[in-house]
PDB file of C-alpha atoms and ligand atoms in Angstrom:
ATOM      1  CA  MET S   1     -88.246-104.530  21.433  1.00 39.00           C
ATOM      2  CA  GLN S   2     -88.272-102.271  18.364  1.00 39.00           C
ATOM      3  CA  PRO S   3     -90.259 -99.066  18.893  1.00 36.00           C
ATOM      4  CA  ALA S   4     -93.446 -99.154  16.806  1.00 37.00           C
ATOM      5  CA  LYS S   5     -93.005 -97.458  13.438  1.00 36.00           C
ATOM      6  CA  PRO S   6     -94.954 -94.205  13.264  1.00 35.00           C
ATOM      7  CA  THR S   7     -97.952 -94.721  10.992  1.00 42.00           C
ATOM      8  CA  ARG S   8     -98.439 -92.593   7.918  1.00 45.00           C
ATOM      9  CA  SER S   9    -101.677 -91.447   9.487  1.00 49.00           C
ATOM     10  CA  LEU S  10    -100.195 -89.873  12.578  1.00 48.00           C
ATOM     11  CA  GLY S  11     -96.916 -88.564  11.209  1.00 50.00           C
ATOM     12  CA  GLY S  12     -98.569 -87.160   8.095  1.00 57.00           C
ATOM     13  CA  ALA S  13    -101.561 -85.727   9.894  1.00 61.00           C
ATOM     14  CA  LEU S  14     -99.393 -84.000  12.500  1.00 58.00           C
ATOM     15  CA  ALA S  15     -97.143 -82.452   9.847  1.00 63.00           C
ATOM     16  CA  SER S  16    -100.251 -81.280   8.020  1.00 67.00           C
ATOM     17  CA  VAL S  17    -101.733 -79.829  11.219  1.00 65.00           C
ATOM     18  CA  ARG S  18     -98.569 -77.854  11.858  1.00 61.00           C
ATOM     19  CA  ALA S  19     -98.599 -76.574   8.270  1.00 67.00           C
ATOM     20  CA  LEU S  20    -102.296 -75.638   8.452  1.00 67.00           C
ATOM     21  CA  ARG S  21    -101.826 -73.815  11.761  1.00 65.00           C
ATOM     22  CA  GLY S  22     -99.271 -71.719   9.885  1.00 65.00           C
ATOM     23  CA  VAL S  23    -101.892 -70.534   7.368  1.00 66.00           C
ATOM     24  CA  SER S  24    -104.944 -70.279   9.624  1.00 65.00           C
ATOM     25  CA  ASP S  25    -105.549 -69.489  13.277  1.00 66.00           C
ATOM     26  CA  VAL S  26    -109.040 -70.975  13.099  1.00 69.00           C
ATOM     27  CA  SER S  27    -109.438 -73.728  15.646  1.00 88.00           C
ATOM     28  CA  PRO S  28    -112.544 -75.597  14.521  1.00 95.00           C
ATOM     29  CA  GLU S  29    -115.122 -77.004  16.927  1.00 96.00           C
ATOM     30  CA  VAL S  30    -116.979 -79.088  14.361  1.00 97.00           C
ATOM     31  CA  ALA S  31    -115.606 -81.271  11.557  1.00 98.00           C
ATOM     32  CA  LEU S  32    -117.731 -82.157   8.533  1.00 98.00           C
ATOM     33  CA  VAL S  33    -117.321 -84.782   5.844  1.00 97.00           C
ATOM     34  CA  LEU S  34    -119.450 -83.756   2.877  1.00 95.00           C
ATOM     35  CA  GLY S  35    -120.472 -86.695   0.717  1.00 88.00           C
ATOM     36  CA  SER S  36    -121.784 -86.917  -2.848  1.00 79.00           C
ATOM     37  CA  GLY S  37    -123.824 -83.883  -3.856  1.00 76.00           C
ATOM     38  CA  LEU S  38    -123.351 -82.061  -0.556  1.00 84.00           C
ATOM     39  CA  GLY S  39    -119.964 -80.470  -1.166  1.00 84.00           C
ATOM     40  CA  THR S  40    -121.491 -77.071  -1.912  1.00 87.00           C
ATOM     41  CA  PHE S  41    -122.442 -76.771   1.773  1.00 92.00           C
ATOM     42  CA  ALA S  42    -118.839 -75.648   2.315  1.00 92.00           C
ATOM     43  CA  ASP S  43    -119.425 -72.730  -0.091  1.00 90.00           C
ATOM     44  CA  THR S  44    -122.024 -71.335   2.334  1.00 92.00           C
ATOM     45  CA  LEU S  45    -119.522 -70.951   5.190  1.00 94.00           C
ATOM     46  CA  THR S  46    -118.406 -67.431   6.101  1.00 93.00           C
ATOM     47  CA  ASP S  47    -114.802 -66.231   6.715  1.00 92.00           C
ATOM     48  CA  LYS S  48    -113.732 -69.082   4.454  1.00 91.00           C
ATOM     49  CA  LEU S  49    -110.288 -70.433   3.829  1.00 91.00           C
ATOM     50  CA  CYS S  50    -110.282 -73.085   1.108  1.00 91.00           C
ATOM     51  CA  ILE S  51    -107.222 -75.330   0.894  1.00 91.00           C
ATOM     52  CA  PRO S  52    -106.982 -77.811  -2.009  1.00 90.00           C
ATOM     53  CA  TYR S  53    -105.992 -81.300  -0.840  1.00 91.00           C
ATOM     54  CA  THR S  54    -103.049 -81.056  -3.234  1.00 88.00           C
ATOM     55  CA  GLN S  55    -101.564 -78.396  -0.929  1.00 88.00           C
ATOM     56  CA  ILE S  56    -101.836 -80.486   2.240  1.00 89.00           C
ATOM     57  CA  THR S  57     -98.923 -82.790   3.070  1.00 84.00           C
ATOM     58  CA  ASP S  58     -99.924 -86.441   2.712  1.00 87.00           C
ATOM     59  CA  MET S  59    -103.637 -85.692   2.161  1.00 92.00           C
ATOM     60  CA  PRO S  60    -104.980 -88.279  -0.319  1.00 92.00           C
ATOM     61  CA  ARG S  61    -106.659 -86.815  -3.392  1.00 83.00           C
ATOM     62  CA  ALA S  62    -110.413 -87.204  -4.026  1.00 72.00           C
ATOM     63  CA  ALA S  63    -110.946 -88.548  -7.524  1.00 72.00           C
ATOM     64  CA  VAL S  64    -114.612 -89.599  -7.745  1.00 61.00           C
ATOM     65  CA  VAL S  65    -116.947 -87.492  -9.889  1.00 60.00           C
ATOM     66  CA  GLY S  66    -119.056 -85.331  -7.542  1.00 54.00           C
ATOM     67  CA  HIS S  67    -116.318 -85.046  -4.899  1.00 58.00           C
ATOM     68  CA  ALA S  68    -114.300 -81.802  -4.972  1.00 72.00           C
ATOM     69  CA  GLY S  69    -111.011 -82.015  -3.117  1.00 88.00           C
ATOM     70  CA  ASN S  70    -110.798 -79.132  -0.661  1.00 92.00           C
ATOM     71  CA  LEU S  71    -110.473 -78.645   3.047  1.00 94.00           C
ATOM     72  CA  VAL S  72    -112.555 -75.603   3.944  1.00 95.00           C
ATOM     73  CA  LEU S  73    -112.174 -73.720   7.223  1.00 95.00           C
ATOM     74  CA  GLY S  74    -114.824 -71.163   8.139  1.00 95.00           C
ATOM     75  CA  ARG S  75    -117.885 -70.371  10.202  1.00 94.00           C
ATOM     76  CA  CYS S  76    -121.438 -71.631  10.158  1.00 95.00           C
ATOM     77  CA  GLY S  77    -123.329 -69.041  12.237  1.00 93.00           C
ATOM     78  CA  GLN S  78    -121.282 -68.714  15.427  1.00 91.00           C
ATOM     79  CA  ARG S  79    -119.657 -72.135  15.042  1.00 94.00           C
ATOM     80  CA  ARG S  80    -116.105 -72.605  13.799  1.00 95.00           C
ATOM     81  CA  VAL S  81    -116.064 -75.498  11.362  1.00 96.00           C
ATOM     82  CA  VAL S  82    -113.726 -77.394   9.107  1.00 96.00           C
ATOM     83  CA  ALA S  83    -115.159 -79.325   6.181  1.00 96.00           C
ATOM     84  CA  MET S  84    -113.865 -81.943   3.812  1.00 95.00           C
ATOM     85  CA  GLN S  85    -115.334 -81.201   0.402  1.00 93.00           C
ATOM     86  CA  GLY S  86    -114.913 -84.717  -0.926  1.00 90.00           C
ATOM     87  CA  ARG S  87    -113.426 -87.883   0.550  1.00 93.00           C
ATOM     88  CA  VAL S  88    -111.443 -90.877  -0.640  1.00 94.00           C
ATOM     89  CA  HIS S  89    -112.732 -94.443  -0.600  1.00 95.00           C
ATOM     90  CA  LEU S  90    -111.241 -97.921  -0.162  1.00 97.00           C
ATOM     91  CA  TYR S  91    -112.554 -98.911  -3.604  1.00 96.00           C
ATOM     92  CA  GLU S  92    -110.261 -96.337  -5.242  1.00 93.00           C
ATOM     93  CA  GLY S  93    -107.367 -98.396  -3.938  1.00 94.00           C
ATOM     94  CA  HIS S  94    -106.656 -96.232  -0.894  1.00 95.00           C
ATOM     95  CA  THR S  95    -105.511 -97.839   2.338  1.00 96.00           C
ATOM     96  CA  PRO S  96    -107.706 -97.614   5.470  1.00 97.00           C
ATOM     97  CA  GLU S  97    -105.217 -95.062   6.910  1.00 96.00           C
ATOM     98  CA  GLU S  98    -105.610 -92.890   3.819  1.00 96.00           C
ATOM     99  CA  VAL S  99    -109.395 -93.150   4.013  1.00 97.00           C
ATOM    100  CA  VAL S 100    -109.415 -91.757   7.584  1.00 97.00           C
ATOM    101  CA  PHE S 101    -106.530 -89.314   7.148  1.00 96.00           C
ATOM    102  CA  GLY S 102    -108.780 -86.265   6.637  1.00 96.00           C
ATOM    103  CA  VAL S 103    -110.936 -87.064   9.669  1.00 97.00           C
ATOM    104  CA  ARG S 104    -107.870 -87.499  11.892  1.00 97.00           C
ATOM    105  CA  LEU S 105    -106.482 -84.234  10.548  1.00 95.00           C
ATOM    106  CA  MET S 106    -109.676 -82.290  11.296  1.00 96.00           C
ATOM    107  CA  LEU S 107    -109.866 -83.725  14.821  1.00 97.00           C
ATOM    108  CA  GLN S 108    -106.206 -82.935  15.421  1.00 94.00           C
ATOM    109  CA  LEU S 109    -106.985 -79.345  14.407  1.00 94.00           C
ATOM    110  CA  GLY S 110    -109.202 -79.306  17.503  1.00 94.00           C
ATOM    111  CA  ALA S 111    -112.698 -80.351  16.392  1.00 97.00           C
ATOM    112  CA  ARG S 112    -114.458 -82.530  18.995  1.00 97.00           C
ATOM    113  CA  THR S 113    -117.614 -83.229  16.986  1.00 98.00           C
ATOM    114  CA  LEU S 114    -117.721 -85.002  13.621  1.00 98.00           C
ATOM    115  CA  ILE S 115    -120.703 -84.748  11.289  1.00 98.00           C
ATOM    116  CA  ILE S 116    -120.358 -87.267   8.505  1.00 98.00           C
ATOM    117  CA  THR S 117    -122.632 -87.439   5.469  1.00 97.00           C
ATOM    118  CA  ASN S 118    -123.017 -89.846   2.596  1.00 96.00           C
ATOM    119  CA  ALA S 119    -125.244 -91.142  -0.165  1.00 95.00           C
ATOM    120  CA  ALA S 120    -126.770 -94.550   0.477  1.00 97.00           C
ATOM    121  CA  GLY S 121    -129.115 -97.098  -1.001  1.00 97.00           C
ATOM    122  CA  GLY S 122    -132.327 -97.688   0.959  1.00 98.00           C
ATOM    123  CA  ILE S 123    -132.996-101.261   2.067  1.00 98.00           C
ATOM    124  CA  ARG S 124    -135.845-100.722   4.550  1.00 98.00           C
ATOM    125  CA  ASP S 125    -139.203-100.239   2.829  1.00 97.00           C
ATOM    126  CA  ASP S 126    -139.805 -96.710   4.129  1.00 97.00           C
ATOM    127  CA  LEU S 127    -136.399 -95.432   2.942  1.00 97.00           C
ATOM    128  CA  ALA S 128    -137.344 -94.079  -0.475  1.00 95.00           C
ATOM    129  CA  ALA S 129    -135.033 -92.019  -2.684  1.00 94.00           C
ATOM    130  CA  GLY S 130    -134.707 -88.457  -1.376  1.00 93.00           C
ATOM    131  CA  THR S 131    -135.184 -89.413   2.309  1.00 95.00           C
ATOM    132  CA  LEU S 132    -132.638 -88.265   4.912  1.00 96.00           C
ATOM    133  CA  MET S 133    -131.669 -90.804   7.575  1.00 98.00           C
ATOM    134  CA  THR S 134    -129.642 -90.315  10.733  1.00 98.00           C
ATOM    135  CA  ILE S 135    -127.298 -93.253  11.260  1.00 98.00           C
ATOM    136  CA  GLU S 136    -128.219 -95.045  14.447  1.00 98.00           C
ATOM    137  CA  ASP S 137    -125.495 -97.656  14.235  1.00 98.00           C
ATOM    138  CA  GLN S 138    -123.273 -99.255  11.611  1.00 98.00           C
ATOM    139  CA  LEU S 139    -122.091-102.578  10.228  1.00 98.00           C
ATOM    140  CA  ASN S 140    -118.482-102.422   9.075  1.00 98.00           C
ATOM    141  CA  LEU S 141    -118.604-104.963   6.250  1.00 98.00           C
ATOM    142  CA  SER S 142    -115.749-103.389   4.308  1.00 98.00           C
ATOM    143  CA  GLY S 143    -113.338-106.116   5.398  1.00 98.00           C
ATOM    144  CA  HIS S 144    -110.905-103.410   6.584  1.00 98.00           C
ATOM    145  CA  ASN S 145    -110.092-101.524   9.749  1.00 98.00           C
ATOM    146  CA  CYS S 146    -108.109 -98.310  10.204  1.00 97.00           C
ATOM    147  CA  LEU S 147    -107.018 -99.344  13.715  1.00 97.00           C
ATOM    148  CA  LEU S 148    -105.000-102.406  12.688  1.00 97.00           C
ATOM    149  CA  GLY S 149    -101.358-102.469  13.668  1.00 96.00           C
ATOM    150  CA  PRO S 150     -99.602-100.819  16.592  1.00 96.00           C
ATOM    151  CA  ASN S 151    -101.988 -98.576  18.499  1.00 96.00           C
ATOM    152  CA  ASP S 152    -101.076 -94.928  18.877  1.00 93.00           C
ATOM    153  CA  GLU S 153    -102.036 -94.250  22.488  1.00 94.00           C
ATOM    154  CA  THR S 154    -101.904 -90.504  21.856  1.00 94.00           C
ATOM    155  CA  LEU S 155    -104.873 -90.942  19.494  1.00 95.00           C
ATOM    156  CA  GLY S 156    -106.959 -93.336  21.567  1.00 97.00           C
ATOM    157  CA  PRO S 157    -107.127 -96.704  23.330  1.00 97.00           C
ATOM    158  CA  ARG S 158    -106.201-100.087  21.834  1.00 98.00           C
ATOM    159  CA  PHE S 159    -109.754-101.412  22.249  1.00 98.00           C
ATOM    160  CA  PRO S 160    -112.106 -98.462  21.802  1.00 98.00           C
ATOM    161  CA  ASP S 161    -115.728 -98.811  22.856  1.00 98.00           C
ATOM    162  CA  MET S 162    -118.198 -98.640  19.969  1.00 98.00           C
ATOM    163  CA  SER S 163    -121.445 -99.190  21.894  1.00 98.00           C
ATOM    164  CA  GLU S 164    -122.738 -95.709  20.977  1.00 98.00           C
ATOM    165  CA  ILE S 165    -120.742 -94.917  17.877  1.00 98.00           C
ATOM    166  CA  TYR S 166    -123.310 -92.322  16.742  1.00 98.00           C
ATOM    167  CA  ASP S 167    -124.193 -89.968  19.591  1.00 98.00           C
ATOM    168  CA  ARG S 168    -127.755 -90.430  20.857  1.00 98.00           C
ATOM    169  CA  GLY S 169    -128.142 -86.764  21.857  1.00 98.00           C
ATOM    170  CA  LEU S 170    -127.031 -85.486  18.444  1.00 98.00           C
ATOM    171  CA  ARG S 171    -129.452 -87.863  16.734  1.00 98.00           C
ATOM    172  CA  ALA S 172    -132.328 -86.646  18.921  1.00 98.00           C
ATOM    173  CA  LEU S 173    -131.389 -83.015  18.203  1.00 98.00           C
ATOM    174  CA  THR S 174    -131.324 -83.709  14.457  1.00 98.00           C
ATOM    175  CA  HIS S 175    -134.793 -85.295  14.530  1.00 98.00           C
ATOM    176  CA  GLU S 176    -136.184 -82.411  16.577  1.00 97.00           C
ATOM    177  CA  LEU S 177    -134.769 -79.813  14.170  1.00 97.00           C
ATOM    178  CA  ALA S 178    -135.873 -81.781  11.096  1.00 97.00           C
ATOM    179  CA  ALA S 179    -139.428 -81.886  12.459  1.00 96.00           C
ATOM    180  CA  ARG S 180    -139.275 -78.148  13.214  1.00 96.00           C
ATOM    181  CA  LEU S 181    -138.172 -77.525   9.597  1.00 95.00           C
ATOM    182  CA  GLY S 182    -141.097 -79.629   8.389  1.00 94.00           C
ATOM    183  CA  GLN S 183    -138.705 -82.155   6.824  1.00 88.00           C
ATOM    184  CA  PRO S 184    -138.764 -85.140   9.207  1.00 85.00           C
ATOM    185  CA  CYS S 185    -135.933 -87.603   8.734  1.00 95.00           C
ATOM    186  CA  LYS S 186    -135.715 -91.320   9.400  1.00 98.00           C
ATOM    187  CA  GLN S 187    -133.217 -93.313  11.462  1.00 98.00           C
ATOM    188  CA  GLY S 188    -131.476 -96.572  10.600  1.00 98.00           C
ATOM    189  CA  VAL S 189    -128.460 -98.855  10.529  1.00 98.00           C
ATOM    190  CA  TYR S 190    -125.876 -98.189   7.795  1.00 98.00           C
ATOM    191  CA  ALA S 191    -123.893-101.046   6.273  1.00 98.00           C
ATOM    192  CA  GLY S 192    -120.502-100.017   4.877  1.00 98.00           C
ATOM    193  CA  MET S 193    -119.409-102.181   1.937  1.00 98.00           C
ATOM    194  CA  LEU S 194    -116.120-102.185   0.054  1.00 98.00           C
ATOM    195  CA  GLY S 195    -117.608-101.512  -3.416  1.00 96.00           C
ATOM    196  CA  PRO S 196    -117.088-100.312  -6.090  1.00 97.00           C
ATOM    197  CA  ASN S 197    -119.839-102.401  -7.656  1.00 97.00           C
ATOM    198  CA  TYR S 198    -123.313-101.909  -6.287  1.00 97.00           C
ATOM    199  CA  GLU S 199    -124.635-104.916  -4.380  1.00 98.00           C
ATOM    200  CA  THR S 200    -126.476-107.846  -5.923  1.00 97.00           C
ATOM    201  CA  PRO S 201    -130.120-108.429  -4.934  1.00 97.00           C
ATOM    202  CA  ALA S 202    -128.965-111.494  -2.937  1.00 98.00           C
ATOM    203  CA  GLU S 203    -126.468-109.335  -1.030  1.00 98.00           C
ATOM    204  CA  ILE S 204    -129.231-106.846  -0.254  1.00 98.00           C
ATOM    205  CA  ARG S 205    -131.421-109.665   1.113  1.00 98.00           C
ATOM    206  CA  MET S 206    -128.447-110.767   3.230  1.00 98.00           C
ATOM    207  CA  LEU S 207    -127.881-107.200   4.500  1.00 98.00           C
ATOM    208  CA  ARG S 208    -131.552-106.872   5.417  1.00 98.00           C
ATOM    209  CA  THR S 209    -131.299-110.119   7.407  1.00 98.00           C
ATOM    210  CA  LEU S 210    -128.172-108.797   9.131  1.00 98.00           C
ATOM    211  CA  GLY S 211    -130.055-105.725  10.326  1.00 98.00           C
ATOM    212  CA  ALA S 212    -128.999-103.116   7.768  1.00 98.00           C
ATOM    213  CA  ASP S 213    -131.472-100.416   6.730  1.00 98.00           C
ATOM    214  CA  ALA S 214    -129.225 -98.628   4.238  1.00 98.00           C
ATOM    215  CA  VAL S 215    -126.017 -99.420   2.377  1.00 98.00           C
ATOM    216  CA  GLY S 216    -123.061 -97.416   1.112  1.00 98.00           C
ATOM    217  CA  MET S 217    -119.342 -97.495   0.396  1.00 97.00           C
ATOM    218  CA  SER S 218    -117.936 -94.994   2.890  1.00 97.00           C
ATOM    219  CA  THR S 219    -118.276 -93.658   6.438  1.00 98.00           C
ATOM    220  CA  VAL S 220    -117.723 -96.752   8.627  1.00 98.00           C
ATOM    221  CA  LEU S 221    -113.931 -96.414   8.914  1.00 98.00           C
ATOM    222  CA  GLU S 222    -114.062 -92.638   9.306  1.00 98.00           C
ATOM    223  CA  THR S 223    -116.460 -92.986  12.239  1.00 98.00           C
ATOM    224  CA  ILE S 224    -114.334 -95.729  13.833  1.00 98.00           C
ATOM    225  CA  ALA S 225    -111.293 -93.413  13.615  1.00 98.00           C
ATOM    226  CA  ALA S 226    -113.261 -90.529  15.110  1.00 98.00           C
ATOM    227  CA  ARG S 227    -114.651 -92.599  18.012  1.00 98.00           C
ATOM    228  CA  HIS S 228    -111.155 -93.962  18.632  1.00 98.00           C
ATOM    229  CA  MET S 229    -110.117 -90.329  19.142  1.00 98.00           C
ATOM    230  CA  GLY S 230    -113.092 -89.709  21.452  1.00 98.00           C
ATOM    231  CA  ALA S 231    -115.046 -87.429  19.104  1.00 98.00           C
ATOM    232  CA  ARG S 232    -118.821 -87.182  19.227  1.00 98.00           C
ATOM    233  CA  CYS S 233    -120.257 -88.402  15.906  1.00 98.00           C
ATOM    234  CA  LEU S 234    -123.389 -87.682  13.937  1.00 98.00           C
ATOM    235  CA  GLY S 235    -123.988 -89.469  10.625  1.00 98.00           C
ATOM    236  CA  ILE S 236    -126.625 -88.478   8.082  1.00 97.00           C
ATOM    237  CA  SER S 237    -127.311 -90.460   4.910  1.00 97.00           C
ATOM    238  CA  CYS S 238    -129.133 -89.146   1.908  1.00 95.00           C
ATOM    239  CA  ILE S 239    -131.007 -92.125   0.489  1.00 96.00           C
ATOM    240  CA  THR S 240    -130.402 -91.741  -3.225  1.00 95.00           C
ATOM    241  CA  ASN S 241    -131.935 -94.966  -4.542  1.00 96.00           C
ATOM    242  CA  GLN S 242    -133.687 -98.138  -3.549  1.00 96.00           C
ATOM    243  CA  ALA S 243    -131.041-100.805  -3.047  1.00 97.00           C
ATOM    244  CA  ALA S 244    -130.461-103.428  -5.750  1.00 94.00           C
ATOM    245  CA  GLY S 245    -133.359-105.726  -6.507  1.00 93.00           C
ATOM    246  CA  LEU S 246    -135.925-103.521  -4.726  1.00 94.00           C
ATOM    247  CA  SER S 247    -136.877-101.695  -7.911  1.00 90.00           C
ATOM    248  CA  THR S 248    -136.868-102.815 -11.506  1.00 87.00           C
ATOM    249  CA  ARG S 249    -134.303-100.180 -12.550  1.00 87.00           C
ATOM    250  CA  PRO S 250    -130.558-100.862 -12.665  1.00 89.00           C
ATOM    251  CA  LEU S 251    -128.459 -98.665 -10.320  1.00 90.00           C
ATOM    252  CA  SER S 252    -126.235 -95.933 -11.666  1.00 90.00           C
ATOM    253  CA  HIS S 253    -123.899 -93.320 -10.230  1.00 89.00           C
ATOM    254  CA  ASP S 254    -125.753 -90.702 -12.318  1.00 89.00           C
ATOM    255  CA  GLU S 255    -129.014 -91.524 -10.528  1.00 88.00           C
ATOM    256  CA  VAL S 256    -127.232 -91.373  -7.158  1.00 88.00           C
ATOM    257  CA  GLN S 257    -125.814 -87.938  -7.987  1.00 89.00           C
ATOM    258  CA  ASP S 258    -129.089 -86.594  -9.417  1.00 89.00           C
ATOM    259  CA  THR S 259    -131.041 -87.591  -6.297  1.00 89.00           C
ATOM    260  CA  ALA S 260    -128.318 -86.247  -3.992  1.00 88.00           C
ATOM    261  CA  ARG S 261    -128.470 -82.937  -5.867  1.00 89.00           C
ATOM    262  CA  ALA S 262    -132.265 -82.838  -5.640  1.00 87.00           C
ATOM    263  CA  ALA S 263    -132.093 -83.343  -1.852  1.00 89.00           C
ATOM    264  CA  GLU S 264    -129.236 -80.865  -1.445  1.00 91.00           C
ATOM    265  CA  ALA S 265    -131.223 -77.751  -0.395  1.00 92.00           C
ATOM    266  CA  HIS S 266    -133.148 -79.758   2.189  1.00 91.00           C
ATOM    267  CA  PHE S 267    -129.948 -81.440   3.474  1.00 93.00           C
ATOM    268  CA  LYS S 268    -128.117 -78.110   3.753  1.00 94.00           C
ATOM    269  CA  ARG S 269    -130.949 -76.512   5.745  1.00 95.00           C
ATOM    270  CA  LEU S 270    -130.900 -79.376   8.228  1.00 96.00           C
ATOM    271  CA  LEU S 271    -127.109 -79.369   8.516  1.00 96.00           C
ATOM    272  CA  ASN S 272    -127.092 -75.643   9.093  1.00 96.00           C
ATOM    273  CA  ALA S 273    -129.700 -75.909  11.854  1.00 97.00           C
ATOM    274  CA  VAL S 274    -127.877 -78.794  13.548  1.00 97.00           C
ATOM    275  CA  ILE S 275    -124.512 -77.004  13.551  1.00 97.00           C
ATOM    276  CA  GLU S 276    -126.007 -73.802  14.961  1.00 95.00           C
ATOM    277  CA  GLU S 277    -127.876 -75.659  17.720  1.00 95.00           C
ATOM    278  CA  LEU S 278    -125.109 -78.107  18.679  1.00 93.00           C
ATOM    279  CA  PRO S 279    -124.485 -78.201  22.417  1.00 86.00           C
ATOM    280  CA  SER S 280    -120.811 -77.561  23.238  1.00 82.00           C
ATOM    281  CA  ALA S 281    -118.725 -80.767  23.189  1.00 77.00           C
TER     282      ALA S 281
HETATM  283  N1  LIG U 301    -125.182 -99.201  -2.657  1.00 76.96           N
HETATM  284  C1  LIG U 301    -123.955 -98.828  -2.243  1.00 76.96           C
HETATM  285  N2  LIG U 301    -123.573 -97.566  -2.196  1.00 76.96           N
HETATM  286  C2  LIG U 301    -124.453 -96.625  -2.545  1.00 76.96           C
HETATM  287  C3  LIG U 301    -125.742 -96.943  -2.980  1.00 76.96           C
HETATM  288  C4  LIG U 301    -126.128 -98.311  -3.040  1.00 76.96           C
HETATM  289  O1  LIG U 301    -127.257 -98.677  -3.414  1.00 76.96           O
HETATM  290  N3  LIG U 301    -126.360 -95.768  -3.263  1.00 76.96           N
HETATM  291  C5  LIG U 301    -125.478 -94.778  -2.996  1.00 76.96           C
HETATM  292  N4  LIG U 301    -124.314 -95.289  -2.570  1.00 76.96           N
END
């Protein structure tokens, strides 16, 4: 039998890890994916090293407005973190392996906890624009999977368990800290769609029936890749709009970005508190 061809994801990510270890001795504990409007969180890190994606072997470039393209290594309080300031999406034409490349890279640098953030449309009635929501569970409706093809046993098992994809303890901690900050957040199921068009009202009715509380165009593959590698995951959505058909206004990327920006200070405070209080992985 032919040996399985190394995937771009593993070969590329390992080469990039070796290169990054050459420029930084930081071994991060926590990996962050900063979604729309939240990228400036990385600017608040101390002892920062900012590496443009263009300087990382095989790292796909972030092209969407509102997504800078930097990997930032630094500290948040006592915690060593690595953050992706901007991500790539399937709808840009990237492959599933490219979409999860950054997450695999950060975990291969040593992080054991992934905190993933995004902007999402609110489907459940209490998820108004500006609300933060911890992701309780997800529906991968993107039609893609980053684990297709030969399995790399050094990354994780062929059939990884996804029964608690988002860590219960990290969700509880986030809710406790949000309440302490006087900014309680909600909890719900995130549906990951392919995009790039926003959903139709009929699709939103379908998603509600399927059990989705919020909808977006990212996150689901990144979390699958992270759980495959055994990382502990926390997902937080910033609800930037009511999903299609739930308000009379058409949806726009400008509205999504404006709401994400308005919630930014609040989101950063919560993220900061969570990272500082994280129990060791
Ligand atoms: N749908 C899909 N993705 C999104 C939305 C939405 O309503 N809002 C922000 N990202």
